[in-house]
Amino acid sequence: MQAAQVIVLAVPVFLALIGLEWWWGRRRGFDTYRLNDALASLSLGVINQVLPLLLRVGVYTWVWQHAALTKLPADAWWVWLAALIGYDFCYYWLHRAGHRVAIFWAAHAVHHQSEEYNLSTALRQTGSGWLLGWLFYLPMAVLGVPPLVFGTVALIDLLYQFWVHTRQIGRLGGFDRWFCSPSNHRVHHAVNDRYLDHNYGGILMVWDRLFGTFIDEDDAEPIVYGTRTPLASWDPLHANLVVYRERWALMRHARGWREQLAVWLAPPDWKPAAAPPSPPFVLARAAYDPPVSRLRQGAAVALFGVVLLAAAQWLWIAHTLAPLAMWSGAVAILAATWGVGRLLTPPARSSV
């Protein structure tokens, strides 16, 4: 079974758990959902699944075939366990780079743009992470982890992280100390100075403790979610491109090749000396939530339903499609996700 097909089978479970979380939050008077935000996150999740299949490159398999020091057996239990731990270790460094290196932040920022924190946020993923993210996993290929094992543990690591995106589960005692948990991952999504750039682990918090990036959630400082520069848009294409555009604009102010490289390789808050200063960061801010009519909301829900069904069908058969059929279907799906964002955005008022 293809990895994309596994995701398709998991989607009803994801949606059921999202519905359960929404119901439970309403029941206890702590609703963490907004329709516009949730649909935007889910649309970005669709794009995240479509683009890598459309532009698949297979670098890992090529390196394993041509550069592996050995070929580990795929039928040994210890290979699977070591691969899962090794994958989580590599993911820690990719995730850390995603916050501390501008070009990786340009991809990863998508996941942090939501100003809510719930299970739909877990599905809000980048459409461009596949461009460079594979670099961090090449050591596993060189060490001989078979592609089947690698792909499976990658899926396990990804699926594990779904449940930690919730505010409905509090502290979990000793579990929080060693494993990624809702409390630990809430910290990771914070924009507060105290919490910023901590708790990168996917399954294990051991890496954060070893490398000095772990911090506990503090009830005395409520978490504010989102990015320090608010996205203020429901457009999924803009969400994926906005940081790349910002970094490219900074290139105009870079003096010499060192500053040009630094635009992409320095921390995300770095700017060339000649660039205009950024607006001051404001922690206490209103979430982006422009009102739209019930009719537009209903149309957005209906269109997203069509997107979801079309994407599920496309993902299920993508590996069998001819290039023209694959690209045509993908373009239609991407255009429809953009349409969902447009329906959630109030029409521009005429100045006349």
Short mmCIF file of N, CA and C in Angstrom, two decimals, residues 4-74:
data_model
loop_
_atom_site.label_atom_id
_atom_site.label_comp_id
_atom_site.label_asym_id
_atom_site.label_seq_id
_atom_site.Cartn_x
_atom_site.Cartn_y
_atom_site.Cartn_z
N ALA A 4 0.51 7.47 0.53
CA ALA A 4 -0.63 8.36 0.31
C ALA A 4 -1.95 7.65 0.58
N GLN A 5 -2.02 6.36 0.29
CA GLN A 5 -3.24 5.61 0.54
C GLN A 5 -3.48 5.42 2.04
N VAL A 6 -2.39 5.27 2.79
CA VAL A 6 -2.53 5.18 4.25
C VAL A 6 -3.10 6.48 4.80
N ILE A 7 -2.61 7.61 4.28
CA ILE A 7 -3.14 8.91 4.72
C ILE A 7 -4.62 9.02 4.38
N VAL A 8 -5.02 8.57 3.20
CA VAL A 8 -6.43 8.61 2.81
C VAL A 8 -7.28 7.82 3.80
N LEU A 9 -6.81 6.64 4.19
CA LEU A 9 -7.54 5.82 5.15
C LEU A 9 -7.58 6.47 6.53
N ALA A 10 -6.55 7.27 6.84
CA ALA A 10 -6.51 7.92 8.16
C ALA A 10 -7.40 9.15 8.22
N VAL A 11 -7.73 9.74 7.07
CA VAL A 11 -8.48 11.00 7.06
C VAL A 11 -9.81 10.90 7.80
N PRO A 12 -10.64 9.84 7.61
CA PRO A 12 -11.88 9.77 8.39
C PRO A 12 -11.64 9.74 9.89
N VAL A 13 -10.54 9.10 10.31
CA VAL A 13 -10.20 9.07 11.73
C VAL A 13 -9.83 10.48 12.20
N PHE A 14 -9.01 11.18 11.41
CA PHE A 14 -8.65 12.56 11.75
C PHE A 14 -9.90 13.43 11.90
N LEU A 15 -10.79 13.34 10.93
CA LEU A 15 -11.99 14.19 10.95
C LEU A 15 -12.90 13.83 12.13
N ALA A 16 -13.00 12.53 12.44
CA ALA A 16 -13.81 12.12 13.58
C ALA A 16 -13.24 12.66 14.89
N LEU A 17 -11.92 12.63 15.02
CA LEU A 17 -11.28 13.14 16.24
C LEU A 17 -11.39 14.66 16.32
N ILE A 18 -11.31 15.33 15.17
CA ILE A 18 -11.52 16.78 15.15
C ILE A 18 -12.95 17.11 15.60
N GLY A 19 -13.92 16.35 15.09
CA GLY A 19 -15.30 16.55 15.51
C GLY A 19 -15.49 16.28 16.99
N LEU A 20 -14.85 15.24 17.50
CA LEU A 20 -14.93 14.91 18.92
C LEU A 20 -14.33 16.02 19.77
N GLU A 21 -13.17 16.53 19.34
CA GLU A 21 -12.53 17.62 20.10
C GLU A 21 -13.42 18.85 20.12
N TRP A 22 -14.00 19.18 18.95
CA TRP A 22 -14.90 20.34 18.89
C TRP A 22 -16.09 20.14 19.81
N TRP A 23 -16.71 18.95 19.79
CA TRP A 23 -17.87 18.66 20.64
C TRP A 23 -17.49 18.75 22.12
N TRP A 24 -16.35 18.18 22.47
CA TRP A 24 -15.94 18.18 23.87
C TRP A 24 -15.64 19.61 24.35
N GLY A 25 -14.99 20.41 23.49
CA GLY A 25 -14.72 21.79 23.86
C GLY A 25 -16.00 22.58 24.06
N ARG A 26 -16.99 22.38 23.18
CA ARG A 26 -18.28 23.06 23.34
C ARG A 26 -18.97 22.62 24.62
N ARG A 27 -18.87 21.34 24.92
CA ARG A 27 -19.53 20.79 26.11
C ARG A 27 -18.97 21.39 27.40
N ARG A 28 -17.65 21.59 27.41
CA ARG A 28 -17.03 22.10 28.64
C ARG A 28 -16.81 23.61 28.61
N GLY A 29 -17.37 24.29 27.59
CA GLY A 29 -17.25 25.74 27.51
C GLY A 29 -15.87 26.23 27.15
N PHE A 30 -15.13 25.45 26.37
CA PHE A 30 -13.76 25.81 25.98
C PHE A 30 -13.56 25.42 24.52
N ASP A 31 -14.29 26.11 23.66
CA ASP A 31 -14.24 25.82 22.22
C ASP A 31 -13.00 26.47 21.62
N THR A 32 -12.15 25.68 21.00
CA THR A 32 -10.90 26.20 20.42
C THR A 32 -10.95 26.24 18.90
N TYR A 33 -12.14 26.16 18.32
CA TYR A 33 -12.27 26.12 16.86
C TYR A 33 -12.95 27.38 16.32
N ARG A 34 -12.47 27.81 15.15
CA ARG A 34 -13.17 28.77 14.30
C ARG A 34 -13.25 28.14 12.92
N LEU A 35 -14.40 28.25 12.27
CA LEU A 35 -14.60 27.59 10.99
C LEU A 35 -13.57 28.03 9.96
N ASN A 36 -13.34 29.34 9.85
CA ASN A 36 -12.41 29.84 8.84
C ASN A 36 -11.00 29.30 9.06
N ASP A 37 -10.55 29.33 10.30
CA ASP A 37 -9.21 28.85 10.61
C ASP A 37 -9.07 27.35 10.34
N ALA A 38 -10.07 26.58 10.75
CA ALA A 38 -10.01 25.13 10.57
C ALA A 38 -10.00 24.76 9.09
N LEU A 39 -10.86 25.40 8.29
CA LEU A 39 -10.88 25.10 6.86
C LEU A 39 -9.57 25.50 6.18
N ALA A 40 -8.98 26.61 6.62
CA ALA A 40 -7.69 27.01 6.06
C ALA A 40 -6.62 25.98 6.38
N SER A 41 -6.61 25.50 7.61
CA SER A 41 -5.62 24.50 8.01
C SER A 41 -5.81 23.20 7.24
N LEU A 42 -7.05 22.76 7.11
CA LEU A 42 -7.32 21.52 6.39
C LEU A 42 -6.98 21.65 4.90
N SER A 43 -7.22 22.82 4.32
CA SER A 43 -6.87 23.04 2.91
C SER A 43 -5.36 22.93 2.73
N LEU A 44 -4.60 23.47 3.67
CA LEU A 44 -3.14 23.38 3.60
C LEU A 44 -2.68 21.94 3.78
N GLY A 45 -3.42 21.17 4.56
CA GLY A 45 -3.10 19.75 4.68
C GLY A 45 -3.27 19.01 3.38
N VAL A 46 -4.30 19.37 2.60
CA VAL A 46 -4.50 18.75 1.29
C VAL A 46 -3.33 19.08 0.37
N ILE A 47 -2.93 20.35 0.34
CA ILE A 47 -1.80 20.76 -0.51
C ILE A 47 -0.54 20.02 -0.11
N ASN A 48 -0.33 19.84 1.17
CA ASN A 48 0.85 19.13 1.66
C ASN A 48 0.93 17.70 1.13
N GLN A 49 -0.21 17.07 0.93
CA GLN A 49 -0.21 15.70 0.42
C GLN A 49 -0.11 15.65 -1.10
N VAL A 50 -0.63 16.66 -1.78
CA VAL A 50 -0.67 16.63 -3.24
C VAL A 50 0.70 16.96 -3.84
N LEU A 51 1.33 18.05 -3.40
CA LEU A 51 2.55 18.52 -4.06
C LEU A 51 3.71 17.53 -4.04
N PRO A 52 4.01 16.86 -2.91
CA PRO A 52 5.14 15.93 -2.95
C PRO A 52 4.94 14.78 -3.94
N LEU A 53 3.69 14.33 -4.11
CA LEU A 53 3.44 13.27 -5.08
C LEU A 53 3.59 13.78 -6.51
N LEU A 54 3.20 15.03 -6.71
CA LEU A 54 3.28 15.63 -8.03
C LEU A 54 4.73 15.82 -8.47
N LEU A 55 5.60 16.10 -7.49
CA LEU A 55 6.99 16.43 -7.79
C LEU A 55 7.94 15.49 -7.07
N ARG A 56 7.59 14.22 -6.99
CA ARG A 56 8.41 13.26 -6.27
C ARG A 56 9.77 13.08 -6.94
N VAL A 57 10.80 12.90 -6.09
CA VAL A 57 12.16 12.80 -6.62
C VAL A 57 12.88 11.52 -6.22
N GLY A 58 12.52 10.89 -5.12
CA GLY A 58 13.11 9.61 -4.76
C GLY A 58 14.59 9.66 -4.41
N VAL A 59 15.04 10.76 -3.80
CA VAL A 59 16.46 10.91 -3.48
C VAL A 59 16.90 9.86 -2.46
N TYR A 60 16.06 9.62 -1.45
CA TYR A 60 16.45 8.67 -0.39
C TYR A 60 16.77 7.30 -0.98
N THR A 61 15.87 6.80 -1.83
CA THR A 61 16.08 5.47 -2.41
C THR A 61 17.36 5.43 -3.25
N TRP A 62 17.62 6.50 -4.00
CA TRP A 62 18.82 6.53 -4.84
C TRP A 62 20.08 6.47 -3.98
N VAL A 63 20.10 7.25 -2.88
CA VAL A 63 21.28 7.26 -2.00
C VAL A 63 21.45 5.89 -1.35
N TRP A 64 20.34 5.30 -0.92
CA TRP A 64 20.42 3.96 -0.29
C TRP A 64 20.96 2.93 -1.28
N GLN A 65 20.56 3.02 -2.52
CA GLN A 65 21.01 2.07 -3.53
C GLN A 65 22.48 2.24 -3.87
N HIS A 66 22.98 3.48 -3.87
CA HIS A 66 24.31 3.75 -4.40
C HIS A 66 25.36 4.13 -3.36
N ALA A 67 24.92 4.54 -2.15
CA ALA A 67 25.91 5.04 -1.19
C ALA A 67 25.81 4.40 0.19
N ALA A 68 24.90 3.45 0.38
CA ALA A 68 24.77 2.83 1.70
C ALA A 68 26.03 2.05 2.06
N LEU A 69 26.48 2.22 3.30
CA LEU A 69 27.65 1.49 3.79
C LEU A 69 27.35 0.01 3.97
N THR A 70 26.08 -0.28 4.23
CA THR A 70 25.61 -1.65 4.33
C THR A 70 24.13 -1.63 4.00
N LYS A 71 23.50 -2.77 3.85
CA LYS A 71 22.07 -2.86 3.61
C LYS A 71 21.45 -3.62 4.79
N LEU A 72 20.81 -2.88 5.68
CA LEU A 72 20.23 -3.49 6.87
C LEU A 72 19.01 -4.33 6.50
N PRO A 73 18.77 -5.42 7.24
CA PRO A 73 17.63 -6.29 6.92
C PRO A 73 16.31 -5.63 7.30
N ALA A 74 15.35 -5.69 6.40
CA ALA A 74 14.03 -5.09 6.66
C ALA A 74 13.15 -6.00 7.51
#
